Coordinates of C-alpha atoms in Angstrom, one line a residue:
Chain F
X1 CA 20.8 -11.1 49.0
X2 CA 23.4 -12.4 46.8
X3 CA 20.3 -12.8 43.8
X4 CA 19.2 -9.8 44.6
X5 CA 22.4 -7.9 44.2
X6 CA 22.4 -9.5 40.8
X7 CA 19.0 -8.9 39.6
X8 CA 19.6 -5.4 40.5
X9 CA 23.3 -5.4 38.3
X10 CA 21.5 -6.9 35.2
X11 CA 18.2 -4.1 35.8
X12 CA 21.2 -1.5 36.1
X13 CA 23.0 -3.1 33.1
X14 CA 19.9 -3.2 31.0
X15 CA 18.6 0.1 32.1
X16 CA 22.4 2.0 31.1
X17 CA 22.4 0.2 27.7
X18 CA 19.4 1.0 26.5
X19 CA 19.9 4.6 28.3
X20 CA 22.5 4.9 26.5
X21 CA 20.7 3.7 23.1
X22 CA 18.4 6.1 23.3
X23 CA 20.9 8.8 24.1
X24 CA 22.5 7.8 20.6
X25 CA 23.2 10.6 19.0
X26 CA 21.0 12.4 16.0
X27 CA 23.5 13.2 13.0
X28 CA 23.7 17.0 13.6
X29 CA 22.5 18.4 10.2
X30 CA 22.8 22.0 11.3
X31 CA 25.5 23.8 13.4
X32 CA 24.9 23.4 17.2
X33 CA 27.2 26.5 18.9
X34 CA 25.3 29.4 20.0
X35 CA 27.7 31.8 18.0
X36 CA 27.4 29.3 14.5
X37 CA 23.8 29.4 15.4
X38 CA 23.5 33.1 16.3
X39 CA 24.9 34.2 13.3
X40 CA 23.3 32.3 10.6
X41 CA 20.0 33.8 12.1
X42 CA 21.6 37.4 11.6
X43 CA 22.5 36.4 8.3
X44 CA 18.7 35.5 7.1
X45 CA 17.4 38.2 8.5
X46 CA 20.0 40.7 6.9
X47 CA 19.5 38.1 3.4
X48 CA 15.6 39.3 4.1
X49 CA 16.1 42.5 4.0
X50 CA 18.6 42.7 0.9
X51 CA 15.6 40.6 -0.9
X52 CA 13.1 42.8 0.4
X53 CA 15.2 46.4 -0.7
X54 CA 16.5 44.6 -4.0
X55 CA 12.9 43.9 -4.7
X56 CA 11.4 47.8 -4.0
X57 CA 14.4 49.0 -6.2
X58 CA 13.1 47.1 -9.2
X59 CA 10.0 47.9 -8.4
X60 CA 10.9 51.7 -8.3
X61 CA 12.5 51.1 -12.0
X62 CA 9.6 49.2 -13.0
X63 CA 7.0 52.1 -12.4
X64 CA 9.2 54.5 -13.6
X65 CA 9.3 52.6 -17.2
X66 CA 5.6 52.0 -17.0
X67 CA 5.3 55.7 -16.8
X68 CA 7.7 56.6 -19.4
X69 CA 5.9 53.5 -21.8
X70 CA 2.2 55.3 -20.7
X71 CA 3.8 58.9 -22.1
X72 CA 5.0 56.8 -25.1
X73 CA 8.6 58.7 -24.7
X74 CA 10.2 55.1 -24.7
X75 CA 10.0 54.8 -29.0
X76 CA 12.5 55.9 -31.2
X77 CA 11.4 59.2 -32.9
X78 CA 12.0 58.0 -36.9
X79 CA 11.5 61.6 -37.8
X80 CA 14.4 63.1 -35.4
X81 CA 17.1 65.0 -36.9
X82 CA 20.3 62.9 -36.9
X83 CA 23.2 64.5 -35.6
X84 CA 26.5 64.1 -37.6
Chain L
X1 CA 34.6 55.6 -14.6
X2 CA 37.5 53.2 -15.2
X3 CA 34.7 50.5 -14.8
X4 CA 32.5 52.0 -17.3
X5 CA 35.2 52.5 -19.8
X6 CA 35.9 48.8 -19.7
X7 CA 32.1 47.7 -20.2
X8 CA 31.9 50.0 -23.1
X9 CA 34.4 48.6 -24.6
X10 CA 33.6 45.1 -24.4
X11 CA 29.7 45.9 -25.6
X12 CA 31.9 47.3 -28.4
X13 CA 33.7 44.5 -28.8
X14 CA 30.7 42.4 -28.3
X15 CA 28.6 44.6 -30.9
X16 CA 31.0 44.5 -33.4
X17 CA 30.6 40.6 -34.0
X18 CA 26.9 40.0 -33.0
X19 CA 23.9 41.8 -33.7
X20 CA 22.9 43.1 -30.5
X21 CA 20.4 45.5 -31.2
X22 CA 18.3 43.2 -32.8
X23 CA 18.2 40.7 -30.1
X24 CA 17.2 43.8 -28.1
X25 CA 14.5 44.7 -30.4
X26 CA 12.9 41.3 -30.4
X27 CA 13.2 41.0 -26.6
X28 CA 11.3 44.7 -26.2
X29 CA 8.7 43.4 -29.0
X30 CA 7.8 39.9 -27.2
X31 CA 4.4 40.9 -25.7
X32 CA 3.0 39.0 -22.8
X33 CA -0.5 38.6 -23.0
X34 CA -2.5 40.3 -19.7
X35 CA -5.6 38.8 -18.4
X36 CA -7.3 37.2 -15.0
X37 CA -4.8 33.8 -15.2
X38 CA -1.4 36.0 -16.4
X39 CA -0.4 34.7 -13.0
X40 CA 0.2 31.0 -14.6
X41 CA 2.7 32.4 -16.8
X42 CA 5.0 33.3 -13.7
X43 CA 4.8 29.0 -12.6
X44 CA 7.3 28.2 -15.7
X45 CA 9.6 31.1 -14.7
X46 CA 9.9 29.9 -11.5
X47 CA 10.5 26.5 -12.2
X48 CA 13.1 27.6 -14.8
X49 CA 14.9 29.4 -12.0
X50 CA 14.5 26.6 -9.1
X51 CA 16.2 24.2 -12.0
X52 CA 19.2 26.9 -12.0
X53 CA 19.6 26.5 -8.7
X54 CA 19.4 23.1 -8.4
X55 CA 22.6 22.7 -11.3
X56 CA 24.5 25.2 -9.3
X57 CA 24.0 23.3 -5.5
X58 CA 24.1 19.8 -7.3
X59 CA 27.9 21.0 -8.7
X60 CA 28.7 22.2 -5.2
X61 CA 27.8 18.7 -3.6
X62 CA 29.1 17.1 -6.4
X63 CA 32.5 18.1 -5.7
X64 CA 32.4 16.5 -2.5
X65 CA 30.0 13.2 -3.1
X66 CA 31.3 9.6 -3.4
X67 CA 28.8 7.4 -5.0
X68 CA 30.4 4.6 -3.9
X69 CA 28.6 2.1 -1.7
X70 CA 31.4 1.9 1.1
X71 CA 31.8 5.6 1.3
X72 CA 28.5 7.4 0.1
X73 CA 26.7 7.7 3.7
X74 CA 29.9 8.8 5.1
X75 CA 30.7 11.1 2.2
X76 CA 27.5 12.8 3.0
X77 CA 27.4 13.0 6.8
X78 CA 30.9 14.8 6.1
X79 CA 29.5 17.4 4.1
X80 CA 26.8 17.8 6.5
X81 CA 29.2 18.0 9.6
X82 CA 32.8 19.1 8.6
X83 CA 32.9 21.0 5.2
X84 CA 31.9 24.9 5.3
X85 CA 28.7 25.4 4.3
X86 CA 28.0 21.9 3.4
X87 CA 24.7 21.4 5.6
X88 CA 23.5 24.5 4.1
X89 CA 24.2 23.4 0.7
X90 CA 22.8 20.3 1.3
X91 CA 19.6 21.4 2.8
X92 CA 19.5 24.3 -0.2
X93 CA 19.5 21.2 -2.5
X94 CA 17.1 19.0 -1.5
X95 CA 14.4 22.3 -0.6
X96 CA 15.0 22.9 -4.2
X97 CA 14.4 19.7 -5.2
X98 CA 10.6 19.9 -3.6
X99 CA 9.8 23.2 -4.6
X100 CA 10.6 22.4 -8.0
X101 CA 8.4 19.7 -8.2
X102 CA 5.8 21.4 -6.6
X103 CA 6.0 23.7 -9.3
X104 CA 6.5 21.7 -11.7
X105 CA 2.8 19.9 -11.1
X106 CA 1.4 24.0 -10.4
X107 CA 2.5 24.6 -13.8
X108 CA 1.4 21.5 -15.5
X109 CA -1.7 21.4 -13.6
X110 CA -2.6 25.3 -14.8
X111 CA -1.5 24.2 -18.2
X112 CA -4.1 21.4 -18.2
X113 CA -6.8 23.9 -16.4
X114 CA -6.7 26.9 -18.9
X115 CA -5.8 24.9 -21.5
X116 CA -2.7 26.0 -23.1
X117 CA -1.8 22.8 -24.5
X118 CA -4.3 23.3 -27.3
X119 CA -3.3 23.4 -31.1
X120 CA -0.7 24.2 -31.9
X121 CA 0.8 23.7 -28.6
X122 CA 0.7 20.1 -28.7
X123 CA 4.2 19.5 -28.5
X124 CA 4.6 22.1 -25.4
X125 CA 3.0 19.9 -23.5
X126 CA 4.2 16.7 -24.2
X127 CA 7.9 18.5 -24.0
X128 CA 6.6 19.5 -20.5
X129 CA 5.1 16.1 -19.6
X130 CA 8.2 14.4 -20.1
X131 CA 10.2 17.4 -17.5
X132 CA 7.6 16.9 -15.0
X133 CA 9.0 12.9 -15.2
X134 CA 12.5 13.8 -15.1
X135 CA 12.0 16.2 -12.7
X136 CA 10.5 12.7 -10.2
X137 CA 13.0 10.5 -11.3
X138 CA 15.8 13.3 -10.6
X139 CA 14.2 13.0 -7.3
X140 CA 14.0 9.1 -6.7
X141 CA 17.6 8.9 -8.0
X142 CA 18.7 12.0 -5.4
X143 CA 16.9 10.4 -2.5
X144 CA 19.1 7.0 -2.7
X145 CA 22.6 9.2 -3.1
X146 CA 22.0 9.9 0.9
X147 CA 22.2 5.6 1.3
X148 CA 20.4 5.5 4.7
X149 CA 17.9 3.2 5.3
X150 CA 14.7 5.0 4.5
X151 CA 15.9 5.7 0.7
X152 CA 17.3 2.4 0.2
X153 CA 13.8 1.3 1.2
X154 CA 11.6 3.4 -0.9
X155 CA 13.5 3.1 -3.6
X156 CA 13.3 -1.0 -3.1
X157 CA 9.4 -0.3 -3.2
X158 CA 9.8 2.6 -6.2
X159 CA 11.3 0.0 -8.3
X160 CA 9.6 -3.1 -7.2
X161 CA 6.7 -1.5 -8.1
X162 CA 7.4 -0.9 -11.6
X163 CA 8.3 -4.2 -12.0
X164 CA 5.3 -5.0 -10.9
X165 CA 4.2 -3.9 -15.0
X166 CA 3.1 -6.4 -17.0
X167 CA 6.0 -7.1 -20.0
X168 CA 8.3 -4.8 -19.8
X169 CA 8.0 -4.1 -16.2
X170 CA 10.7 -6.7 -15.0
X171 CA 13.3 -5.0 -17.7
X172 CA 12.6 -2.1 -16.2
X173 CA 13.4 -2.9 -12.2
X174 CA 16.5 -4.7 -13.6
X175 CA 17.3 -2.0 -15.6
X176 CA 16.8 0.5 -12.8
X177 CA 18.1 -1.3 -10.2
X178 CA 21.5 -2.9 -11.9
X179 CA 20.6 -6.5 -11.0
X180 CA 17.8 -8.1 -9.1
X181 CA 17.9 -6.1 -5.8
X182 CA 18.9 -2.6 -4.7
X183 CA 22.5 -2.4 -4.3
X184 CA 25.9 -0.6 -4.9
X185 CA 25.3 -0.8 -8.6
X186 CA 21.3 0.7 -8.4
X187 CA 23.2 3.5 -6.2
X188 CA 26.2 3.6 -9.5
X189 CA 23.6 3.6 -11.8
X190 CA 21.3 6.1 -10.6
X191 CA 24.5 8.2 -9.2
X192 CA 25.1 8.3 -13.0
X193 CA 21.4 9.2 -13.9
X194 CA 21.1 12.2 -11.9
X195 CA 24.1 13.6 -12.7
X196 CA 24.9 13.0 -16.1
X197 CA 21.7 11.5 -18.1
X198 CA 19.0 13.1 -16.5
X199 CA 20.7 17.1 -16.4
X200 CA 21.9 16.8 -20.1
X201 CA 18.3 15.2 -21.2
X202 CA 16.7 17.9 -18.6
X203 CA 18.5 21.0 -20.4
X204 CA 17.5 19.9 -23.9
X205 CA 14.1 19.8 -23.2
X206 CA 13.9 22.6 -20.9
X207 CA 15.6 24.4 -24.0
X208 CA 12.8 22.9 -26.6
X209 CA 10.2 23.6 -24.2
X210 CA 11.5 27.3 -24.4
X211 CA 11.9 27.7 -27.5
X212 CA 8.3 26.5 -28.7
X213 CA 6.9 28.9 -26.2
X214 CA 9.2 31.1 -27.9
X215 CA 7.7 30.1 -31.5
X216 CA 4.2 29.6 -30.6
X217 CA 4.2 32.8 -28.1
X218 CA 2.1 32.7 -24.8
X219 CA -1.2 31.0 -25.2
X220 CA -5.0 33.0 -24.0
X221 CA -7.4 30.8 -22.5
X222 CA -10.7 30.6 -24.8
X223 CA -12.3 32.7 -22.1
X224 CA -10.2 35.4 -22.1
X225 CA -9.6 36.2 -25.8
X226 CA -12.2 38.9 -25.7
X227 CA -11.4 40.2 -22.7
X228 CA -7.6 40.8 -22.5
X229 CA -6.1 44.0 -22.4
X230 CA -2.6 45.1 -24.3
X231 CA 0.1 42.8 -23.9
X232 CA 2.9 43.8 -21.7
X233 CA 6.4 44.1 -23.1
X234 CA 8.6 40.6 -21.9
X235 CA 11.1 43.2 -21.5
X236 CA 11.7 45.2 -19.2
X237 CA 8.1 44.7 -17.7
X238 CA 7.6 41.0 -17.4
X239 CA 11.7 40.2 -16.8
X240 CA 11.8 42.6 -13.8
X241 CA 8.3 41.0 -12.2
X242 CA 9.6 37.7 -12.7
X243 CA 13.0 38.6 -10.7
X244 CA 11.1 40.1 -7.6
X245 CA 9.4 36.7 -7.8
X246 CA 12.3 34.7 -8.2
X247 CA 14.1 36.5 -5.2
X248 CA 11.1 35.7 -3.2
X249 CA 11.4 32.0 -4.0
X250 CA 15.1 32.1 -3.3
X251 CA 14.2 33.3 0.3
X252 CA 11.2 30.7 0.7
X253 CA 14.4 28.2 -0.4
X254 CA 16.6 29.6 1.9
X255 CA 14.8 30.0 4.7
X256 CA 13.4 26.3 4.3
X257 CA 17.1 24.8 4.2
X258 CA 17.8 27.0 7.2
X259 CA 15.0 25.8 9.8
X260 CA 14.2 22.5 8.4
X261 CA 17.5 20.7 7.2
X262 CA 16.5 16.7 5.8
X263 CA 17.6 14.5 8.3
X264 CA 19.7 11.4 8.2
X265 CA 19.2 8.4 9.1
X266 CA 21.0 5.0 9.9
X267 CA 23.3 3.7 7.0
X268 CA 21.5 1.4 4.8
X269 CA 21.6 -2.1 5.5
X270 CA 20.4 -4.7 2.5
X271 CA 19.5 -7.6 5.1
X272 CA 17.8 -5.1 8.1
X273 CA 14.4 -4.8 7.9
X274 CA 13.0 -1.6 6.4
X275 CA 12.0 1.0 9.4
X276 CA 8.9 1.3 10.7
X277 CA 6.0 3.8 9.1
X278 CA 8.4 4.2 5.9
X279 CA 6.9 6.5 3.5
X280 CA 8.0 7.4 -0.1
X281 CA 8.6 10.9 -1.1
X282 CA 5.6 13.2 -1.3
X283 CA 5.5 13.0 -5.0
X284 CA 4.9 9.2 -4.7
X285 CA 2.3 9.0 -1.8
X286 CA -0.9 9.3 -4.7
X287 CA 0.6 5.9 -6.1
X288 CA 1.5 4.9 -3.5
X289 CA -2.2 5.1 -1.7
X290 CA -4.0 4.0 -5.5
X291 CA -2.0 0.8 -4.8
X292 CA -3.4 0.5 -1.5
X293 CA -7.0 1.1 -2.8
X294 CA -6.6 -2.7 -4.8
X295 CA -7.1 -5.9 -3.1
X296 CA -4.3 -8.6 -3.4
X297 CA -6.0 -10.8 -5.9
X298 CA -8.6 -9.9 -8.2
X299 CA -10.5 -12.7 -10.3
X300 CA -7.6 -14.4 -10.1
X301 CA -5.1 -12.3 -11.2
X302 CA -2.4 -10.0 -9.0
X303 CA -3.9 -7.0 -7.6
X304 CA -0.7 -5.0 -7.7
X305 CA -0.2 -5.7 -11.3
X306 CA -4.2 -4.5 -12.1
X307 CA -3.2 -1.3 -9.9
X308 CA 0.0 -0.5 -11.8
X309 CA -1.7 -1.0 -14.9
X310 CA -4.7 1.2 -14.3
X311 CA -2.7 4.0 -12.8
X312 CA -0.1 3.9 -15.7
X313 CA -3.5 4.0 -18.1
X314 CA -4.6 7.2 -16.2
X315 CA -1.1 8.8 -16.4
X316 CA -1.1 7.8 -20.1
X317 CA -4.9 9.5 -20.8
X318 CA -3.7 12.5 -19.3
X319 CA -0.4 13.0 -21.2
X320 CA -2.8 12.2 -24.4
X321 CA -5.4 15.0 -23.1
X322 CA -4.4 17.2 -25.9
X323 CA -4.7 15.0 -28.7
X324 CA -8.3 13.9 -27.4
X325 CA -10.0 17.6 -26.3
X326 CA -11.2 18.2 -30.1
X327 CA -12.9 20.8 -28.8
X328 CA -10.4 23.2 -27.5
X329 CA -8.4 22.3 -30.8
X330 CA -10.8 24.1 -32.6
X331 CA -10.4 27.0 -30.2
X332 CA -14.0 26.1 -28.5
X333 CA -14.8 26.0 -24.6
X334 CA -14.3 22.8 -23.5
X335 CA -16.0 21.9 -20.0
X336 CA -15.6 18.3 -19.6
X337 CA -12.0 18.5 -19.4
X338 CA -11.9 21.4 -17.3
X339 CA -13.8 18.7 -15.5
X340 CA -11.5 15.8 -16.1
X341 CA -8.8 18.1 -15.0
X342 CA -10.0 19.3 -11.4
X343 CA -10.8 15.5 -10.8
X344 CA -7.0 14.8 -11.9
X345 CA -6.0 17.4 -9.7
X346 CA -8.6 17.3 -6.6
X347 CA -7.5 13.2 -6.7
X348 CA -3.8 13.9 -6.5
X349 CA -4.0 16.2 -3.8
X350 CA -7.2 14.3 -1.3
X351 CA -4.6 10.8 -1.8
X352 CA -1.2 12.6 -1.3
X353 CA -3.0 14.3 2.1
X354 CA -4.2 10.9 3.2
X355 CA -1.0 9.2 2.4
X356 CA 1.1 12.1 4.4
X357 CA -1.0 12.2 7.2
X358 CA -2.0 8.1 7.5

């Protein structure tokens, strides 16, 4: 009995510390609250869609000066009248 | 209105003393050639702005980093964990880092494919060459700032295997590593090479590398001189593509950093064994692989050093690529390096797959 009791200390001993190696903890490289974690989600997605309107208001410009540069209205006139 | 009044008085200001209007004028005259392969113009764009970015994260970090051996790990994991931001910032960093090199070889490789390193753009390449070797060795000297046991480890192997080159190759590792063996000075030294040596050699080329495109304007394949259309103003038309680009690439970076944060592992330790399935850094797995492909000894003499030597021949033929093609000098079609170059290219990729997923 008195073996037995000790075998079953050093499995218990052996079985906590390597438990408890495996439970070592991963360096956390990225916030672990549910709120930190929540909002930096929120903030992508609102990052998202300022890329995604920034990039139809350049867009918007950039077909607008493609269809002033196809009327050719973009060159300086070298014939206008200068106003003094 | 107030705002206004203020900007129009500084472009006054500004006007008075430089001459503004003909910077203008030159930017609105730059044309940009359009044909099928415009597309490869965008790669150098975006590598221009990924290298921004990484100079504006590497301050932030910087401000916080201790390259010291003692303190560097720790230094790091307290970013990571306790400054605001600083996993972010981190993670930012080293997506960066990849995407740049991956854009880097995108570019060179297109380079190489349409051939825009012909005459008289010689020297475009080379310039570029030499940036696409900064760019790895910014990354080799980045990976051994975090001082946990996986980067001590491949950069032991990194620089043991160029000392594995025949003459100079022993300077080298000594050079690189600050004495025999990877230790507080190799992290010193290459703390100092990445940020110090490597950004101020890094902006004067990038610069040069500008400003011959600049002379030499954009190059047109051979196959498409006849069938180009009317080159596109660089400005507006080709500034304003390249942003909506470069904001895509900043949410590809930031979106990256966000989900997949680098991990970190256990502090480095010069007398532990190195961990189990260690791999080098993508960029390296090719090599890495090629040295693998070599048996120990052959007729006698060491395998790695025959391996070393016969990769740094191949890296050498394809710097020299446009000093050999004669053919596309002289503005001809050139097949057999077109060939030479999808074999480059098709090798890289087939050896870094099979080193990733072995």
């Amino acid at each position: 009995m008195k073996y037995f009791i000790r075998i079953l200390f050093t499995a218990f001993t052996i079985f906590v510390s390597n438990s408890l190696a495996l439970a070592e903890e991963k360096i956390p490289v990225f916030p672990a609250t549910p709120v930190d974690v929540y909002t930096i989600y929120a903030s992508l997605a609102i990052f998202w869609l300022a890329i995604i309107g920034l990039i139809v208001v350049i867009k918007m410009k950039l077909n607008e000066i493609e269809r002033i540069q196809k009327l050719g209205i973009d060159k300086e006139d070298k014939e206008a009248p200068i106003l003094e | 209105m107030e705002l206004k009044l203020i900007w129009l008085k500084c472009k006054n200001w500004i006007e008075e003393r430089y001459d503004i209007a003909e910077l203008k004028k030159l930017a609105k005259s730059k044309l940009v050639p359009q044909h099928r392969y415009d597309f490869l113009y965008y790669t150098g764009g975006i590598t221009l702005f990924l290298f921004v970015l990484q100079f504006i994260t590497g301050m932030l970090l910087a401000f916080y980093y201790i390259p010291h051996v003692d303190f560097a790990y720790e230094s790091i994991i307290e970013i990571v964990t306790k400054i605001n931001l600083g996993w972010f910032f981190r993670a930012f960093h080293h997506w960066g880092a990849q995407l740049c090199i991956v854009f880097v070889f995108i570019h060179l490789f297109g380079t190489l494919l349409v051939k825009s390193y012909r005459k008289p753009r010689e020297f475009i390449w080379v310039t570029g060459f030499i940036l696409l070797v900064i760019s790895i060795f910014f990354g080799l000297s980045g990976y051994l700032m975090l001082w946990d046991e996986r980067a001590f480890a491949a950069v032991r192997v990194a620089t043991g295997g160029a000392g594995n080159l025949p003459v100079i190759g022993s300077f080298i590792k000594i050079f690189l590593r600050g004495g025999t063996d990877v230790t507080g000075d190799t992290l010193t030294r290459f703390y100092a090479f990445h940020v110090a040596i490597l950004p101020v050699l890094s902006l004067l080329l990038i610069g040069l590398h500008i400003l011959l495109v600049q002379y030499h304007g954009m190059s047109v394949p051979v196959s498409q001189e006849n069938k180009q259309k009317k080159g596109e103003p660089f400005f507006p038309n080709v500034f304003y593509k390249d942003m909506m680009i470069w904001l895509v690439v900043l949410g590809i970076v930031v979106t990256l950093a966000i989900f997949l944060p680098p991990e970190i592992g256990k502090k480095a330790n010069a007398l532990a064994p190195p961990p189990e399935g260690i791999k080098p850094e993508w960029y390296f797995l090719f090599l890495l692989e090629t040295l693998k492909l070599f048996p120990g000894i052959i007729l006698g003499f060491n395998g790695e050093t025959i391996a070393i030597v016969c990769v740094s021949i191949g890296i050498f033929f394809f710097f020299l690529i446009p000093f050999i093609d004669r053919k596309s000098n002289r503005d001809e079609k050139s097949p057999i390096f077109t060939v030479i170059g999808v074999i480059y290219l098709l090798y890289f990729i087939t050896m870094t797959l099979v080193g990733y997923f072995s």
